[in-house]
PDB file of C-alpha atoms and ligand atoms in Angstrom:
ATOM      1  CA  MET C   1      39.589 159.670 -45.161  1.00  0.00           C
ATOM      2  CA  ASN C   2      43.131 160.060 -46.536  1.00  0.00           C
ATOM      3  CA  ALA C   3      45.974 162.050 -44.412  1.00  0.00           C
ATOM      4  CA  GLU C   4      45.129 165.687 -46.207  1.00  0.00           C
ATOM      5  CA  SER C   5      41.658 165.726 -45.651  1.00  0.00           C
ATOM      6  CA  ARG C   6      42.071 164.725 -41.406  1.00  0.00           C
ATOM      7  CA  LEU C   7      43.067 168.336 -40.027  1.00  0.00           C
ATOM      8  CA  LEU C   8      40.292 170.260 -42.747  1.00  0.00           C
ATOM      9  CA  THR C   9      37.501 167.657 -41.660  1.00  0.00           C
ATOM     10  CA  PHE C  10      37.745 168.463 -37.877  1.00  0.00           C
ATOM     11  CA  VAL C  11      38.217 172.379 -38.433  1.00  0.00           C
ATOM     12  CA  ALA C  12      34.955 171.872 -40.614  1.00  0.00           C
ATOM     13  CA  ALA C  13      33.084 169.692 -37.976  1.00  0.00           C
ATOM     14  CA  MET C  14      34.662 172.075 -35.077  1.00  0.00           C
ATOM     15  CA  THR C  15      33.477 174.725 -36.751  1.00  0.00           C
ATOM     16  CA  ARG C  16      29.933 173.458 -37.363  1.00  0.00           C
ATOM     17  CA  LEU C  17      29.657 172.663 -33.748  1.00  0.00           C
ATOM     18  CA  ALA C  18      30.611 176.099 -32.855  1.00  0.00           C
ATOM     19  CA  ASP C  19      27.954 177.363 -34.726  1.00  0.00           C
ATOM     20  CA  THR C  20      24.974 175.099 -33.597  1.00  0.00           C
ATOM     21  CA  GLN C  21      26.227 175.284 -29.654  1.00  0.00           C
ATOM     22  CA  GLY C  22      27.391 178.747 -29.164  1.00  0.00           C
ATOM     23  CA  GLY C  23      29.211 178.946 -25.550  1.00  0.00           C
ATOM     24  CA  ASP C  24      27.759 175.973 -23.955  1.00  0.00           C
ATOM     25  CA  GLU C  25      30.743 174.233 -22.627  1.00  0.00           C
ATOM     26  CA  ASP C  26      29.228 170.709 -21.805  1.00  0.00           C
ATOM     27  CA  ARG C  27      27.930 170.470 -25.077  1.00  0.00           C
ATOM     28  CA  LEU C  28      30.722 171.597 -27.095  1.00  0.00           C
ATOM     29  CA  ILE C  29      33.075 169.459 -24.997  1.00  0.00           C
ATOM     30  CA  ASP C  30      30.489 166.391 -25.354  1.00  0.00           C
ATOM     31  CA  GLY C  31      30.689 167.117 -29.337  1.00  0.00           C
ATOM     32  CA  ALA C  32      34.274 167.725 -29.664  1.00  0.00           C
ATOM     33  CA  THR C  33      35.254 164.728 -27.994  1.00  0.00           C
ATOM     34  CA  PRO C  34      34.988 162.437 -30.763  1.00  0.00           C
ATOM     35  CA  LEU C  35      36.317 164.627 -33.486  1.00  0.00           C
ATOM     36  CA  MET C  36      39.226 164.437 -31.075  1.00  0.00           C
ATOM     37  CA  LYS C  37      39.123 160.750 -30.102  1.00  0.00           C
ATOM     38  CA  ASP C  38      39.363 160.570 -34.376  1.00  0.00           C
ATOM     39  CA  LEU C  39      42.065 162.909 -34.842  1.00  0.00           C
ATOM     40  CA  VAL C  40      44.394 161.366 -32.277  1.00  0.00           C
ATOM     41  CA  THR C  41      43.698 157.254 -33.198  1.00  0.00           C
ATOM     42  CA  HIS C  42      45.154 157.937 -36.449  1.00  0.00           C
ATOM     43  CA  ASP C  43      49.057 159.800 -37.012  1.00  0.00           C
ATOM     44  CA  ASP C  44      49.351 160.278 -40.507  1.00  0.00           C
ATOM     45  CA  TRP C  45      48.182 163.957 -40.901  1.00  0.00           C
ATOM     46  CA  LEU C  46      50.611 166.351 -38.986  1.00  0.00           C
ATOM     47  CA  PRO C  47      52.771 168.023 -41.200  1.00  0.00           C
ATOM     48  CA  ALA C  48      56.389 168.014 -40.679  1.00  0.00           C
ATOM     49  CA  ALA C  49      56.615 171.841 -39.368  1.00  0.00           C
ATOM     50  CA  MET C  50      54.218 171.081 -36.714  1.00  0.00           C
ATOM     51  CA  ALA C  51      56.051 168.279 -35.348  1.00  0.00           C
ATOM     52  CA  ALA C  52      58.995 170.110 -34.551  1.00  0.00           C
ATOM     53  CA  SER C  53      60.814 170.048 -31.356  1.00  0.00           C
ATOM     54  CA  HIS C  54      62.778 172.864 -29.602  1.00  0.00           C
ATOM     55  CA  PRO C  55      66.386 171.758 -27.704  1.00  0.00           C
ATOM     56  CA  GLN C  56      65.071 173.498 -24.519  1.00  0.00           C
ATOM     57  CA  TYR C  57      61.236 174.765 -24.667  1.00  0.00           C
ATOM     58  CA  TYR C  58      58.082 172.533 -25.649  1.00  0.00           C
ATOM     59  CA  GLN C  59      56.203 173.979 -28.425  1.00  0.00           C
ATOM     60  CA  GLN C  60      52.863 174.997 -29.200  1.00  0.00           C
ATOM     61  CA  HIS C  61      52.300 174.830 -33.165  1.00  0.00           C
ATOM     62  CA  LEU C  62      48.832 176.962 -33.515  1.00  0.00           C
ATOM     63  CA  LEU C  63      47.487 174.739 -36.357  1.00  0.00           C
ATOM     64  CA  TYR C  64      44.441 176.209 -36.550  1.00  0.00           C
ATOM     65  CA  GLY C  65      42.041 179.317 -34.719  1.00  0.00           C
ATOM     66  CA  ASP C  66      38.802 179.857 -35.122  1.00  0.00           C
ATOM     67  CA  PRO C  67      38.463 183.530 -36.692  1.00  0.00           C
ATOM     68  CA  LEU C  68      35.867 184.492 -33.911  1.00  0.00           C
ATOM     69  CA  GLU C  69      38.014 182.782 -31.681  1.00  0.00           C
ATOM     70  CA  ARG C  70      35.818 180.098 -30.389  1.00  0.00           C
ATOM     71  CA  PHE C  71      38.383 177.774 -30.275  1.00  0.00           C
ATOM     72  CA  SER C  72      41.959 176.768 -31.351  1.00  0.00           C
ATOM     73  CA  LEU C  73      43.841 173.836 -32.076  1.00  0.00           C
ATOM     74  CA  VAL C  74      47.508 173.614 -31.205  1.00  0.00           C
ATOM     75  CA  SER C  75      50.127 170.451 -31.804  1.00  0.00           C
ATOM     76  CA  PHE C  76      52.508 170.464 -28.334  1.00  0.00           C
ATOM     77  CA  VAL C  77      55.916 168.823 -29.156  1.00  0.00           C
ATOM     78  CA  TRP C  78      57.611 167.546 -26.455  1.00  0.00           C
ATOM     79  CA  GLY C  79      61.308 167.002 -26.187  1.00  0.00           C
ATOM     80  CA  PRO C  80      62.802 164.568 -24.239  1.00  0.00           C
ATOM     81  CA  GLY C  81      62.382 165.859 -20.326  1.00  0.00           C
ATOM     82  CA  GLN C  82      60.499 169.066 -21.014  1.00  0.00           C
ATOM     83  CA  LYS C  83      57.993 169.870 -18.744  1.00  0.00           C
ATOM     84  CA  THR C  84      55.432 172.753 -18.081  1.00  0.00           C
ATOM     85  CA  PRO C  85      54.933 174.782 -15.182  1.00  0.00           C
ATOM     86  CA  ILE C  86      51.864 174.252 -12.857  1.00  0.00           C
ATOM     87  CA  HIS C  87      49.210 176.402 -14.874  1.00  0.00           C
ATOM     88  CA  ASP C  88      45.947 176.760 -15.751  1.00  0.00           C
ATOM     89  CA  HIS C  89      43.547 177.295 -18.782  1.00  0.00           C
ATOM     90  CA  THR C  90      40.303 179.327 -17.748  1.00  0.00           C
ATOM     91  CA  VAL C  91      38.543 178.035 -20.654  1.00  0.00           C
ATOM     92  CA  TRP C  92      37.506 174.279 -21.637  1.00  0.00           C
ATOM     93  CA  GLY C  93      40.403 172.125 -23.612  1.00  0.00           C
ATOM     94  CA  ILE C  94      40.775 168.393 -24.590  1.00  0.00           C
ATOM     95  CA  ILE C  95      44.344 167.113 -25.084  1.00  0.00           C
ATOM     96  CA  GLY C  96      45.198 163.854 -27.240  1.00  0.00           C
ATOM     97  CA  MET C  97      48.117 162.078 -27.449  1.00  0.00           C
ATOM     98  CA  LEU C  98      49.024 161.817 -30.802  1.00  0.00           C
ATOM     99  CA  ARG C  99      52.361 159.963 -30.482  1.00  0.00           C
ATOM    100  CA  GLY C 100      55.082 158.870 -27.909  1.00  0.00           C
ATOM    101  CA  SER C 101      53.566 159.908 -24.105  1.00  0.00           C
ATOM    102  CA  GLU C 102      52.687 162.314 -21.327  1.00  0.00           C
ATOM    103  CA  CYS C 103      52.242 162.774 -17.447  1.00  0.00           C
ATOM    104  CA  ALA C 104      49.389 164.560 -16.126  1.00  0.00           C
ATOM    105  CA  GLN C 105      49.235 165.297 -12.662  1.00  0.00           C
ATOM    106  CA  ARG C 106      46.022 167.606 -11.330  1.00  0.00           C
ATOM    107  CA  TYR C 107      45.765 169.925  -8.688  1.00  0.00           C
ATOM    108  CA  THR C 108      42.497 171.159  -6.750  1.00  0.00           C
ATOM    109  CA  ARG C 109      43.726 174.797  -4.891  1.00  0.00           C
ATOM    110  CA  GLY C 110      41.882 175.595  -1.425  1.00  0.00           C
ATOM    111  CA  GLY C 111      39.712 178.697  -0.206  1.00  0.00           C
ATOM    112  CA  ASP C 112      43.373 179.569   1.340  1.00  0.00           C
ATOM    113  CA  GLY C 113      45.119 179.101  -2.122  1.00  0.00           C
ATOM    114  CA  ARG C 114      47.323 176.351  -1.563  1.00  0.00           C
ATOM    115  CA  LEU C 115      47.188 173.640  -4.349  1.00  0.00           C
ATOM    116  CA  THR C 116      47.068 170.266  -3.074  1.00  0.00           C
ATOM    117  CA  GLN C 117      47.651 166.674  -5.737  1.00  0.00           C
ATOM    118  CA  ASP C 118      44.355 166.011  -7.095  1.00  0.00           C
ATOM    119  CA  GLY C 119      44.991 161.765  -7.574  1.00  0.00           C
ATOM    120  CA  ALA C 120      47.902 160.056  -8.886  1.00  0.00           C
ATOM    121  CA  GLU C 121      49.905 161.090 -12.104  1.00  0.00           C
ATOM    122  CA  ALA C 122      48.211 160.447 -15.264  1.00  0.00           C
ATOM    123  CA  THR C 123      49.976 158.795 -18.131  1.00  0.00           C
ATOM    124  CA  LEU C 124      48.607 159.460 -22.195  1.00  0.00           C
ATOM    125  CA  GLN C 125      49.250 156.836 -24.527  1.00  0.00           C
ATOM    126  CA  PRO C 126      48.409 157.447 -28.370  1.00  0.00           C
ATOM    127  CA  GLY C 127      44.693 157.930 -28.803  1.00  0.00           C
ATOM    128  CA  ASP C 128      43.779 158.722 -25.256  1.00  0.00           C
ATOM    129  CA  LEU C 129      42.109 162.318 -23.849  1.00  0.00           C
ATOM    130  CA  ASP C 130      42.249 164.066 -21.064  1.00  0.00           C
ATOM    131  CA  ILE C 131      39.861 167.249 -20.796  1.00  0.00           C
ATOM    132  CA  VAL C 132      40.353 170.302 -18.568  1.00  0.00           C
ATOM    133  CA  SER C 133      37.879 173.177 -17.652  1.00  0.00           C
ATOM    134  CA  PRO C 134      37.456 175.669 -14.956  1.00  0.00           C
ATOM    135  CA  THR C 135      34.357 173.734 -13.736  1.00  0.00           C
ATOM    136  CA  ARG C 136      36.216 169.805 -14.418  1.00  0.00           C
ATOM    137  CA  GLY C 137      39.182 171.023 -13.176  1.00  0.00           C
ATOM    138  CA  ASP C 138      41.493 173.197 -14.894  1.00  0.00           C
ATOM    139  CA  ILE C 139      44.739 173.276 -13.120  1.00  0.00           C
ATOM    140  CA  HIS C 140      47.972 170.870 -14.025  1.00  0.00           C
ATOM    141  CA  VAL C 141      51.467 170.184 -14.707  1.00  0.00           C
ATOM    142  CA  VAL C 142      52.557 168.245 -17.657  1.00  0.00           C
ATOM    143  CA  ARG C 143      55.320 166.498 -18.993  1.00  0.00           C
ATOM    144  CA  ASN C 144      56.365 164.194 -21.647  1.00  0.00           C
ATOM    145  CA  ALA C 145      56.686 160.608 -20.385  1.00  0.00           C
ATOM    146  CA  LEU C 146      59.843 160.139 -22.578  1.00  0.00           C
ATOM    147  CA  ALA C 147      63.648 160.702 -22.221  1.00  0.00           C
ATOM    148  CA  ASP C 148      65.015 160.090 -24.739  1.00  0.00           C
ATOM    149  CA  ALA C 149      62.152 160.732 -27.340  1.00  0.00           C
ATOM    150  CA  VAL C 150      59.663 163.601 -28.890  1.00  0.00           C
ATOM    151  CA  SER C 151      55.902 163.164 -27.765  1.00  0.00           C
ATOM    152  CA  ILE C 152      53.448 165.129 -29.341  1.00  0.00           C
ATOM    153  CA  SER C 153      49.991 165.716 -27.944  1.00  0.00           C
ATOM    154  CA  ILE C 154      47.125 167.481 -29.729  1.00  0.00           C
ATOM    155  CA  HIS C 155      45.263 170.638 -27.691  1.00  0.00           C
ATOM    156  CA  LEU C 156      41.683 171.850 -28.275  1.00  0.00           C
ATOM    157  CA  TYR C 157      40.701 174.551 -26.209  1.00  0.00           C
ATOM    158  CA  GLY C 158      37.543 176.540 -26.339  1.00  0.00           C
ATOM    159  CA  GLY C 159      39.054 179.891 -27.037  1.00  0.00           C
ATOM    160  CA  ASN C 160      42.308 181.522 -28.764  1.00  0.00           C
ATOM    161  CA  ILE C 161      44.696 179.841 -26.336  1.00  0.00           C
ATOM    162  CA  GLY C 162      47.640 181.635 -27.319  1.00  0.00           C
ATOM    163  CA  ARG C 163      46.325 185.117 -25.963  1.00  0.00           C
ATOM    164  CA  VAL C 164      44.342 183.661 -23.186  1.00  0.00           C
ATOM    165  CA  SER C 165      45.153 185.327 -20.169  1.00  0.00           C
ATOM    166  CA  ARG C 166      46.149 182.615 -17.502  1.00  0.00           C
ATOM    167  CA  HIS C 167      48.478 181.706 -14.797  1.00  0.00           C
ATOM    168  CA  ILE C 168      51.074 180.131 -13.611  1.00  0.00           C
ATOM    169  CA  PHE C 169      51.507 178.664  -9.710  1.00  0.00           C
ATOM    170  CA  VAL C 170      54.213 178.079  -7.547  1.00  0.00           C
ATOM    171  CA  PRO C 171      53.787 175.985  -5.274  1.00  0.00           C
ATOM    172  CA  GLU C 172      56.597 175.850  -2.823  1.00  0.00           C
ATOM    173  CA  THR C 173      56.502 179.862  -2.368  1.00  0.00           C
ATOM    174  CA  GLY C 174      52.700 180.478  -3.121  1.00  0.00           C
ATOM    175  CA  ALA C 175      52.995 182.672  -5.629  1.00  0.00           C
ATOM    176  CA  ILE C 176      50.673 183.289  -8.900  1.00  0.00           C
ATOM    177  CA  LYS C 177      51.677 184.903 -11.785  1.00  0.00           C
ATOM    178  CA  ASP C 178      49.658 185.803 -14.840  1.00  0.00           C
ATOM    179  CA  PHE C 179      51.038 184.351 -18.433  1.00  0.00           C
ATOM    180  CA  VAL C 180      49.988 184.685 -21.915  1.00  0.00           C
ATOM    181  CA  SER C 181      51.338 181.553 -23.741  1.00  0.00           C
ATOM    182  CA  GLY C 182      51.491 182.807 -27.198  1.00  0.00           C
ATOM    183  CA  TYR C 183      52.265 180.320 -29.800  1.00  0.00           C
ATOM    184  CA  SER C 184      56.072 178.879 -31.470  1.00  0.00           C
ATOM    185  CA  ASN C 185      55.104 179.261 -34.796  1.00  0.00           C
ATOM    186  CA  ALA C 186      54.887 182.610 -36.588  1.00  0.00           C
ATOM    187  CA  LEU C 187      52.187 182.006 -38.809  1.00  0.00           C
ATOM    188  CA  ALA C 188      49.751 185.131 -39.124  1.00  0.00           C
ATOM    189  CA  PRO C 189      51.040 187.073 -36.444  1.00  0.00           C
ATOM    190  CA  ASN C 190      48.804 190.168 -37.269  1.00  0.00           C
ATOM    191  CA  LEU C 191      45.646 187.793 -36.375  1.00  0.00           C
ATOM    192  CA  TRP C 192      46.888 185.473 -33.870  1.00  0.00           C
ATOM    193  CA  ALA C 193      49.997 186.863 -32.045  1.00  0.00           C
ATOM    194  CA  THR C 194      48.589 189.945 -31.310  1.00  0.00           C
ATOM    195  CA  PRO C 195      47.023 190.658 -27.796  1.00  0.00           C
ATOM    196  CA  SER C 196      43.942 191.904 -27.738  1.00  0.00           C
ATOM    197  CA  ALA C 197      43.258 195.857 -28.005  1.00  0.00           C
TER     198      ALA C 197
HETATM  199 FE1  LIG N 201      47.592 172.405 -19.613  1.00  0.00          FE
END
Protein backbone atom coordinates (compact mmCIF):
# COMPACT_ATOMS: atom_id res chain seq x y z
CA MET A 1 0.00 0.00 0.00
CA ASN A 2 1.36 3.44 -0.75
CA ALA A 3 1.76 5.97 2.03
CA GLU A 4 -1.02 8.26 0.82
CA SER A 5 -3.67 5.56 1.00
CA ARG A 6 -2.91 4.26 4.49
CA LEU A 7 -5.00 6.85 6.32
CA LEU A 8 -7.91 6.61 3.88
CA THR A 9 -7.85 2.82 4.05
CA PHE A 10 -7.91 2.99 7.85
CA VAL A 11 -10.78 5.47 7.95
CA ALA A 12 -12.80 3.43 5.44
CA ALA A 13 -12.29 0.23 7.42
CA MET A 14 -13.17 1.96 10.72
CA THR A 15 -16.33 3.36 9.18
CA ARG A 16 -17.39 -0.10 8.01
CA LEU A 17 -16.63 -1.45 11.49
CA ALA A 18 -18.75 1.22 13.16
CA ASP A 19 -21.55 0.51 10.65
CA THR A 20 -21.55 -3.22 11.39
CA GLN A 21 -20.67 -3.35 15.12
CA GLY A 22 -22.80 -0.51 16.40
CA GLY A 23 -21.84 0.55 19.90
CA ASP A 24 -20.44 -2.78 21.10
CA GLU A 25 -17.19 -1.68 22.76
CA ASP A 26 -15.48 -5.08 22.81
CA ARG A 27 -16.25 -5.82 19.17
CA LEU A 28 -15.15 -2.35 18.10
CA ILE A 29 -11.86 -2.67 20.01
CA ASP A 30 -11.29 -6.17 18.62
CA GLY A 31 -11.96 -4.98 15.10
CA ALA A 32 -9.99 -1.75 15.40
CA THR A 33 -6.89 -3.26 17.03
CA PRO A 34 -5.43 -4.83 13.84
CA LEU A 35 -6.29 -1.68 11.89
CA MET A 36 -4.37 0.45 14.39
CA LYS A 37 -1.48 -2.02 14.44
CA ASP A 38 -1.20 -1.80 10.68
CA LEU A 39 -1.43 2.01 10.73
CA VAL A 40 1.37 2.58 13.23
CA THR A 41 3.64 -0.17 11.91
CA HIS A 42 4.41 2.14 8.99
CA ASP A 43 5.73 5.64 9.62
CA ASP A 44 5.43 7.07 6.13
CA TRP A 45 1.92 8.53 5.96
CA LEU A 46 1.48 11.26 8.59
CA PRO A 47 1.35 14.72 6.96
CA ALA A 48 3.99 17.12 8.30
CA ALA A 49 1.33 19.54 9.59
CA MET A 50 -0.06 16.74 11.75
CA ALA A 51 3.39 16.00 13.14
CA ALA A 52 4.05 19.55 14.29
CA SER A 53 5.03 19.98 17.93
CA HIS A 54 4.64 23.03 20.16
CA PRO A 55 7.41 24.27 22.46
CA GLN A 56 5.12 24.33 25.50
CA TYR A 57 2.08 22.08 24.95
CA TYR A 58 1.62 18.56 23.64
CA GLN A 59 -0.49 18.71 20.51
CA GLN A 60 -3.71 16.88 19.63
CA HIS A 61 -4.21 17.17 15.89
CA LEU A 62 -7.51 15.79 14.64
CA LEU A 63 -6.77 13.50 11.68
CA TYR A 64 -10.34 12.39 11.13
CA GLY A 65 -13.66 12.72 12.90
CA ASP A 66 -16.51 10.39 12.01
CA PRO A 67 -19.49 12.60 11.08
CA LEU A 68 -21.71 10.53 13.39
CA GLU A 69 -19.13 10.95 16.21
CA ARG A 70 -18.70 7.20 16.53
CA PHE A 71 -14.92 7.54 16.44
CA SER A 72 -12.11 10.05 16.02
CA LEU A 73 -8.45 9.72 15.13
CA VAL A 74 -5.91 12.07 16.66
CA SER A 75 -2.17 12.61 16.22
CA PHE A 76 -0.63 13.22 19.66
CA VAL A 77 2.65 15.08 19.28
CA TRP A 78 4.92 15.26 22.31
CA GLY A 79 7.66 17.84 22.52
CA PRO A 80 10.72 16.88 24.56
CA GLY A 81 9.76 16.20 28.17
CA GLN A 82 6.03 17.03 27.74
CA LYS A 83 3.48 15.26 29.91
CA THR A 84 -0.29 15.06 30.46
CA PRO A 85 -2.05 15.52 33.77
CA ILE A 86 -3.63 12.38 35.22
CA HIS A 87 -6.82 12.01 33.18
CA ASP A 88 -9.57 9.70 31.99
CA HIS A 89 -11.34 9.36 28.63
CA THR A 90 -14.85 8.02 29.40
CA VAL A 91 -14.87 6.34 25.98
CA TRP A 92 -12.69 3.49 24.71
CA GLY A 93 -9.40 4.37 23.08
CA ILE A 94 -6.52 2.63 21.30
CA ILE A 95 -3.11 4.30 21.42
CA GLY A 96 -0.56 3.33 18.80
CA MET A 97 3.06 4.47 18.95
CA LEU A 98 4.18 5.85 15.61
CA ARG A 99 7.47 7.64 16.24
CA GLY A 100 9.77 7.95 19.23
CA SER A 101 8.52 6.59 22.55
CA GLU A 102 6.10 7.41 25.35
CA CYS A 103 5.58 6.21 28.91
CA ALA A 104 2.19 5.59 30.52
CA GLN A 105 1.34 5.01 34.17
CA ARG A 106 -2.10 3.64 34.92
CA TYR A 107 -4.15 4.40 38.02
CA THR A 108 -7.18 2.90 39.68
CA ARG A 109 -9.60 4.93 41.74
CA GLY A 110 -10.91 3.45 44.93
CA GLY A 111 -14.36 3.84 46.45
CA ASP A 112 -12.95 6.63 48.62
CA GLY A 113 -11.83 8.48 45.48
CA ARG A 114 -8.15 7.93 46.11
CA LEU A 115 -5.90 7.13 43.17
CA THR A 116 -3.49 4.22 43.32
CA GLN A 117 -0.80 3.39 40.78
CA ASP A 118 -1.81 0.29 38.84
CA GLY A 119 1.30 -1.67 37.93
CA ALA A 120 4.57 -0.30 36.65
CA GLU A 121 5.00 2.45 34.10
CA ALA A 122 4.77 1.02 30.58
CA THR A 123 6.92 2.21 27.69
CA LEU A 124 5.58 2.12 24.14
CA GLN A 125 7.89 1.73 21.16
CA PRO A 126 6.90 2.24 17.52
CA GLY A 127 4.25 -0.31 16.55
CA ASP A 128 3.14 -0.91 20.17
CA LEU A 129 -0.51 -0.44 21.17
CA ASP A 130 -2.22 0.41 24.47
CA ILE A 131 -5.95 0.33 25.22
CA VAL A 132 -8.00 2.45 27.61
CA SER A 133 -11.71 2.28 28.40
CA PRO A 134 -14.09 2.68 31.31
CA THR A 135 -14.26 -1.13 31.59
CA ARG A 136 -10.58 -1.95 30.96
CA GLY A 137 -8.94 0.87 32.94
CA ASP A 138 -9.41 4.48 31.97
CA ILE A 139 -7.13 6.62 34.14
CA HIS A 140 -3.50 7.28 33.29
CA VAL A 141 -0.74 9.82 32.93
CA VAL A 142 1.34 9.83 29.75
CA ARG A 143 4.67 11.47 28.95
CA ASN A 144 7.21 11.67 26.19
CA ALA A 145 9.86 9.08 27.02
CA LEU A 146 12.41 11.21 25.18
CA ALA A 147 13.96 14.29 26.78
CA ASP A 148 15.53 15.53 23.56
CA ALA A 149 13.21 14.56 20.70
CA VAL A 150 9.61 14.66 19.51
CA SER A 151 7.46 11.54 19.91
CA ILE A 152 4.17 10.87 18.14
CA SER A 153 1.37 8.44 18.95
CA ILE A 154 -1.86 7.96 17.03
CA HIS A 155 -5.02 7.73 19.15
CA LEU A 156 -8.32 6.21 18.09
CA TYR A 157 -11.29 6.94 20.36
CA GLY A 158 -14.84 5.64 20.43
CA GLY A 159 -16.35 9.12 20.19
CA ASN A 160 -15.49 12.69 19.19
CA ILE A 161 -12.81 12.90 21.87
CA GLY A 162 -12.20 16.63 21.40
CA ARG A 163 -15.57 17.43 22.85
CA VAL A 164 -16.12 14.60 25.29
CA SER A 165 -16.49 15.83 28.86
CA ARG A 166 -13.96 13.98 31.01
CA HIS A 167 -11.76 14.43 34.07
CA ILE A 168 -8.36 15.48 35.34
CA PHE A 169 -7.27 14.15 38.72
CA VAL A 170 -4.97 15.89 41.17
CA PRO A 171 -3.86 13.19 43.61
CA GLU A 172 -2.14 15.62 45.99
CA THR A 173 -5.43 17.35 46.80
CA GLY A 174 -7.97 14.73 45.71
CA ALA A 175 -9.44 17.31 43.32
CA ILE A 176 -11.27 16.21 40.18
CA LYS A 177 -11.75 18.75 37.40
CA ASP A 178 -14.04 18.45 34.40
CA PHE A 179 -12.31 19.10 31.12
CA VAL A 180 -12.90 19.03 27.38
CA SER A 181 -9.66 18.69 25.44
CA GLY A 182 -10.65 20.21 22.10
CA TYR A 183 -8.17 19.85 19.26
CA SER A 184 -4.96 21.72 18.58
CA ASN A 185 -5.70 22.24 14.90
CA ALA A 186 -8.62 24.26 13.60
CA LEU A 187 -9.83 21.88 10.91
CA ALA A 188 -13.51 22.36 10.09
CA PRO A 189 -14.10 24.17 13.40
CA ASN A 190 -17.82 24.48 12.82
CA LEU A 191 -18.13 20.73 12.80
CA TRP A 192 -15.59 19.61 15.34
CA ALA A 193 -14.61 22.35 17.76
CA THR A 194 -18.01 23.51 18.94
CA PRO A 195 -19.44 21.89 22.06
CA SER A 196 -22.73 20.06 21.64
CA ALA A 197 -25.77 22.23 22.15
FE1 LIG B 1 -5.07 9.39 27.72
